[in-house]
Amino acid sequence: MTDTSDDDKYRAPALSKGLDILELLASGAEGLTQVDIAKTLGRTTPEIFRMLMVLRQRGYVELGEGDDRYHLSTKMFEVAHRHPPLRRLTAIAGEAMQKLADALNQSMHLAILSSGRVLVVAQVDCPDNHLTSVRLGAQVPVADTASGRVLAAWMAPPALDRLLAEMAEPEPRRAGFLADLPGVRAAGYCESPSLTIAGVHNLSAPVFDVSGRVAAAVTIPFITRLSGTSTVGPAASRQALVEMAADLSRRMGAGARG
């Protein structure tokens, strides 16, 4: 009798094809045609067509206006937010983040880890006419962000090893990222110049859950306005951010286990 591995035993080809399409569309903002999707995935056009029809009927993908390119809809993001811990986190954080953004005149966002990337799950803007913000739903490389350092700094070694494998960064970037983590953990926050936008000074603090793990990072991409409307400096903003994150942690149940 021929041995069958667990991978072969539990294969679901149709599901795999559907997930391949969703992951491919999630990697680009411009969308892809049916032919492009088939070529990239090494599938035939008819089998991709059938999968796309099902995904459209279920609301996961949509056609662009006036073209034949398929895009992800917002349904995956909406489904993710039905997950109770994430729904509770965003519900608790939203009002507190907006109050602090108004008080500091700085925008901020809440991020979690998702498939080896930083995923922005909440974003609030400050009242100023000029601001720096991160798009809700944006997925950013972990090593490029203060949020990623906060999310990784308190990880147990096995979890951190898995994250590093998912990140698939070149060795110099990986080494630099790892070297930053002890300092973040010792300070209780991450404060650093942005690695992607000149002039932005990132402030990021952890939000812990009832298990003691970092559930999310709340981050201010701090900017200094030449108009003089920045009335709170980076040090005071960082302190206020850390205090808000600690309060969110308490409300998420952190410290409840003796």
Short mmCIF file of C-alpha atoms in Angstrom, two decimals:
data_model
loop_
_atom_site.label_atom_id
_atom_site.label_comp_id
_atom_site.label_asym_id
_atom_site.label_seq_id
_atom_site.Cartn_x
_atom_site.Cartn_y
_atom_site.Cartn_z
CA MET A 1 0.00 0.00 0.00
CA THR A 2 1.31 3.44 -0.92
CA ASP A 3 2.03 5.78 1.99
CA THR A 4 0.14 9.04 1.91
CA SER A 5 1.52 12.07 3.72
CA ASP A 6 -0.76 14.29 5.77
CA ASP A 7 -0.23 17.05 3.19
CA ASP A 8 -1.59 14.83 0.41
CA LYS A 9 -4.35 13.34 2.56
CA TYR A 10 -5.90 16.70 3.43
CA ARG A 11 -5.46 18.55 0.16
CA ALA A 12 -8.32 20.81 -0.96
CA PRO A 13 -7.34 22.01 -4.46
CA ALA A 14 -10.29 24.35 -4.96
CA LEU A 15 -9.70 26.05 -1.63
CA SER A 16 -5.98 26.35 -2.40
CA LYS A 17 -6.73 28.03 -5.72
CA GLY A 18 -9.09 30.49 -4.09
CA LEU A 19 -6.57 31.38 -1.40
CA ASP A 20 -3.82 31.76 -4.02
CA ILE A 21 -5.97 34.30 -5.86
CA LEU A 22 -6.76 36.27 -2.71
CA GLU A 23 -3.11 36.36 -1.64
CA LEU A 24 -2.00 37.43 -5.13
CA LEU A 25 -4.54 40.26 -5.31
CA ALA A 26 -3.59 41.39 -1.81
CA SER A 27 0.02 41.92 -2.93
CA GLY A 28 -0.75 44.72 -5.41
CA ALA A 29 -2.90 47.84 -5.54
CA GLU A 30 -3.40 48.00 -9.33
CA GLY A 31 -5.43 44.82 -9.68
CA LEU A 32 -4.90 42.01 -12.19
CA THR A 33 -6.78 40.67 -15.20
CA GLN A 34 -8.04 37.12 -15.31
CA VAL A 35 -5.26 36.25 -17.78
CA ASP A 36 -2.60 37.85 -15.54
CA ILE A 37 -3.83 35.87 -12.55
CA ALA A 38 -3.79 32.59 -14.49
CA LYS A 39 -0.26 33.19 -15.81
CA THR A 40 1.14 34.22 -12.43
CA LEU A 41 -0.37 31.22 -10.64
CA GLY A 42 0.41 28.74 -13.42
CA ARG A 43 -3.28 27.89 -13.86
CA THR A 44 -5.55 27.71 -16.88
CA THR A 45 -7.82 30.64 -17.65
CA PRO A 46 -11.05 28.56 -17.33
CA GLU A 47 -10.23 27.31 -13.83
CA ILE A 48 -9.30 30.83 -12.70
CA PHE A 49 -12.54 32.13 -14.23
CA ARG A 50 -14.61 29.70 -12.14
CA MET A 51 -12.82 30.67 -8.96
CA LEU A 52 -13.18 34.39 -9.69
CA MET A 53 -16.91 34.00 -10.26
CA VAL A 54 -17.33 32.36 -6.85
CA LEU A 55 -15.16 34.97 -5.14
CA ARG A 56 -17.17 37.76 -6.79
CA GLN A 57 -20.48 36.17 -5.75
CA ARG A 58 -19.24 35.96 -2.16
CA GLY A 59 -18.05 39.57 -2.26
CA TYR A 60 -14.31 38.96 -1.81
CA VAL A 61 -13.20 40.37 -5.17
CA GLU A 62 -14.62 42.96 -7.54
CA LEU A 63 -13.97 44.27 -11.02
CA GLY A 64 -12.59 47.77 -11.43
CA GLU A 65 -14.80 50.40 -13.01
CA GLY A 66 -14.34 50.50 -16.76
CA ASP A 67 -11.65 47.80 -16.94
CA ASP A 68 -11.19 44.05 -16.60
CA ARG A 69 -8.90 44.09 -13.58
CA TYR A 70 -9.89 42.26 -10.43
CA HIS A 71 -9.29 43.83 -7.01
CA LEU A 72 -9.86 42.69 -3.46
CA SER A 73 -13.00 44.12 -1.89
CA THR A 74 -13.10 45.22 1.74
CA LYS A 75 -14.83 42.00 2.80
CA MET A 76 -11.70 40.26 4.07
CA PHE A 77 -10.95 43.25 6.26
CA GLU A 78 -14.55 43.26 7.51
CA VAL A 79 -14.44 39.53 8.26
CA ALA A 80 -11.18 39.94 10.18
CA HIS A 81 -12.81 42.58 12.36
CA ARG A 82 -15.53 40.14 13.40
CA HIS A 83 -12.88 38.19 15.32
CA PRO A 84 -13.76 38.96 18.96
CA PRO A 85 -10.28 39.94 20.30
CA LEU A 86 -9.64 42.29 17.38
CA ARG A 87 -13.16 43.72 17.54
CA ARG A 88 -12.76 44.34 21.27
CA LEU A 89 -9.34 45.93 20.77
CA THR A 90 -10.46 48.36 18.06
CA ALA A 91 -13.64 49.22 19.97
CA ILE A 92 -11.66 50.04 23.12
CA ALA A 93 -8.89 51.92 21.33
CA GLY A 94 -10.83 54.09 18.90
CA GLU A 95 -12.16 56.77 21.26
CA ALA A 96 -8.97 56.93 23.33
CA MET A 97 -6.83 57.34 20.22
CA GLN A 98 -9.02 60.12 18.85
CA LYS A 99 -8.93 62.04 22.13
CA LEU A 100 -5.16 61.81 22.27
CA ALA A 101 -4.78 62.74 18.59
CA ASP A 102 -6.86 65.86 19.22
CA ALA A 103 -4.88 66.76 22.35
CA LEU A 104 -1.45 66.29 20.75
CA ASN A 105 -2.42 67.47 17.25
CA GLN A 106 -0.81 64.31 15.86
CA SER A 107 -2.35 61.43 13.91
CA MET A 108 -1.90 57.87 15.11
CA HIS A 109 -2.65 54.30 14.16
CA LEU A 110 -3.09 50.86 15.73
CA ALA A 111 -1.34 47.86 14.19
CA ILE A 112 -1.11 44.11 14.64
CA LEU A 113 0.99 41.36 13.07
CA SER A 114 -0.52 39.47 10.15
CA SER A 115 1.38 36.90 8.06
CA GLY A 116 4.76 38.40 8.83
CA ARG A 117 3.72 41.99 8.12
CA VAL A 118 2.38 44.91 10.13
CA LEU A 119 -1.35 45.42 9.46
CA VAL A 120 -2.98 48.75 10.32
CA VAL A 121 -6.37 48.03 11.91
CA ALA A 122 -7.30 51.50 13.18
CA GLN A 123 -6.30 55.02 12.15
CA VAL A 124 -7.32 58.42 13.52
CA ASP A 125 -6.42 61.87 12.24
CA CYS A 126 -5.61 65.01 14.19
CA PRO A 127 -7.56 68.26 13.66
CA ASP A 128 -4.72 70.07 11.84
CA ASN A 129 -4.95 70.70 8.09
CA HIS A 130 -1.55 69.09 7.56
CA LEU A 131 -0.99 65.57 8.81
CA THR A 132 0.84 62.31 8.25
CA SER A 133 -1.22 59.15 8.43
CA VAL A 134 -1.09 55.50 7.41
CA ARG A 135 -3.89 54.04 5.32
CA LEU A 136 -6.32 51.81 7.20
CA GLY A 137 -5.69 48.23 6.10
CA ALA A 138 -2.13 48.97 4.96
CA GLN A 139 0.34 46.08 5.25
CA VAL A 140 3.92 47.18 5.86
CA PRO A 141 7.18 45.19 6.22
CA VAL A 142 7.86 44.62 9.92
CA ALA A 143 11.49 45.75 9.71
CA ASP A 144 10.44 49.14 8.26
CA THR A 145 8.37 50.20 11.26
CA ALA A 146 8.48 51.21 14.90
CA SER A 147 5.24 49.24 15.28
CA GLY A 148 7.01 46.09 14.10
CA ARG A 149 9.74 46.51 16.68
CA VAL A 150 7.20 46.95 19.47
CA LEU A 151 5.20 43.94 18.31
CA ALA A 152 8.34 41.79 18.23
CA ALA A 153 10.22 43.06 21.30
CA TRP A 154 8.24 41.02 23.86
CA MET A 155 7.95 37.84 21.77
CA ALA A 156 9.16 34.51 23.14
CA PRO A 157 12.10 33.11 21.11
CA PRO A 158 10.07 30.48 19.19
CA ALA A 159 7.48 33.08 18.12
CA LEU A 160 10.21 35.54 17.15
CA ASP A 161 11.94 32.84 15.08
CA ARG A 162 8.66 32.19 13.22
CA LEU A 163 8.22 35.91 12.59
CA LEU A 164 11.75 36.23 11.21
CA ALA A 165 11.11 33.31 8.86
CA GLU A 166 7.91 34.96 7.61
CA MET A 167 9.67 38.30 7.14
CA ALA A 168 12.33 36.77 4.86
CA GLU A 169 14.56 39.85 5.21
CA PRO A 170 18.20 40.00 4.03
CA GLU A 171 20.67 39.28 6.83
CA PRO A 172 21.82 42.90 7.40
CA ARG A 173 18.23 44.14 7.85
CA ARG A 174 17.39 41.14 10.01
CA ALA A 175 20.43 41.76 12.22
CA GLY A 176 19.62 45.46 12.56
CA PHE A 177 16.02 44.70 13.43
CA LEU A 178 17.01 42.15 16.09
CA ALA A 179 19.59 44.51 17.57
CA ASP A 180 16.87 47.11 18.21
CA LEU A 181 14.55 44.82 20.17
CA PRO A 182 16.31 44.70 23.58
CA GLY A 183 16.36 48.50 23.75
CA VAL A 184 12.67 48.70 22.90
CA ARG A 185 11.80 46.18 25.58
CA ALA A 186 13.95 47.91 28.19
CA ALA A 187 12.45 51.34 27.44
CA GLY A 188 8.88 50.07 27.14
CA TYR A 189 8.38 51.83 23.81
CA CYS A 190 10.07 52.48 20.46
CA GLU A 191 11.22 55.96 19.45
CA SER A 192 13.09 56.36 16.18
CA PRO A 193 13.27 58.32 12.94
CA SER A 194 11.00 56.90 10.26
CA LEU A 195 12.71 54.46 7.92
CA THR A 196 10.36 55.39 5.09
CA ILE A 197 9.58 59.15 5.34
CA ALA A 198 12.17 61.86 6.05
CA GLY A 199 11.28 64.24 8.86
CA VAL A 200 8.88 61.87 10.62
CA HIS A 201 9.77 60.73 14.14
CA ASN A 202 7.95 57.53 15.10
CA LEU A 203 6.68 56.97 18.64
CA SER A 204 5.21 53.53 19.33
CA ALA A 205 3.98 51.76 22.48
CA PRO A 206 2.68 48.23 23.16
CA VAL A 207 -0.85 47.20 24.11
CA PHE A 208 -0.82 43.95 26.10
CA ASP A 209 -3.69 41.45 26.36
CA VAL A 210 -4.82 39.26 29.24
CA SER A 211 -2.20 36.62 28.38
CA GLY A 212 0.62 39.14 28.73
CA ARG A 213 1.41 39.14 25.04
CA VAL A 214 1.61 42.29 22.91
CA ALA A 215 -1.73 42.41 21.12
CA ALA A 216 -1.04 45.59 19.16
CA ALA A 217 1.18 48.62 18.81
CA VAL A 218 -0.18 52.16 18.83
CA THR A 219 2.03 54.56 16.92
CA ILE A 220 2.34 58.29 16.33
CA PRO A 221 4.21 59.31 13.16
CA PHE A 222 5.22 62.54 14.90
CA ILE A 223 5.74 65.61 12.72
CA THR A 224 6.89 69.10 13.69
CA ARG A 225 4.89 71.78 11.90
CA LEU A 226 6.66 74.98 10.90
CA SER A 227 3.36 76.82 11.31
CA GLY A 228 3.71 76.58 15.09
CA THR A 229 0.61 74.43 15.58
CA SER A 230 2.69 71.64 17.18
CA THR A 231 2.19 72.73 20.78
CA VAL A 232 3.21 69.39 22.36
CA GLY A 233 6.76 68.18 21.80
CA PRO A 234 7.90 64.61 21.08
CA ALA A 235 8.90 63.78 24.66
CA ALA A 236 5.54 64.83 26.14
CA SER A 237 3.71 63.12 23.25
CA ARG A 238 5.64 59.90 23.87
CA GLN A 239 4.76 59.98 27.56
CA ALA A 240 1.07 60.54 26.80
CA LEU A 241 1.14 57.71 24.24
CA VAL A 242 2.75 55.28 26.70
CA GLU A 243 0.15 56.17 29.34
CA MET A 244 -2.73 55.67 26.90
CA ALA A 245 -1.30 52.31 25.77
CA ALA A 246 -0.98 51.22 29.40
CA ASP A 247 -4.62 52.14 30.00
CA LEU A 248 -5.69 50.21 26.89
CA SER A 249 -3.68 47.23 28.18
CA ARG A 250 -5.49 47.41 31.51
CA ARG A 251 -8.84 47.50 29.75
CA MET A 252 -7.79 44.48 27.63
CA GLY A 253 -7.19 42.57 30.87
CA ALA A 254 -3.39 42.79 31.08
CA GLY A 255 -2.19 42.06 34.59
CA ALA A 256 -5.40 40.27 35.54
CA ARG A 257 -3.60 36.93 35.84
CA GLY A 258 -1.64 36.64 39.05
#
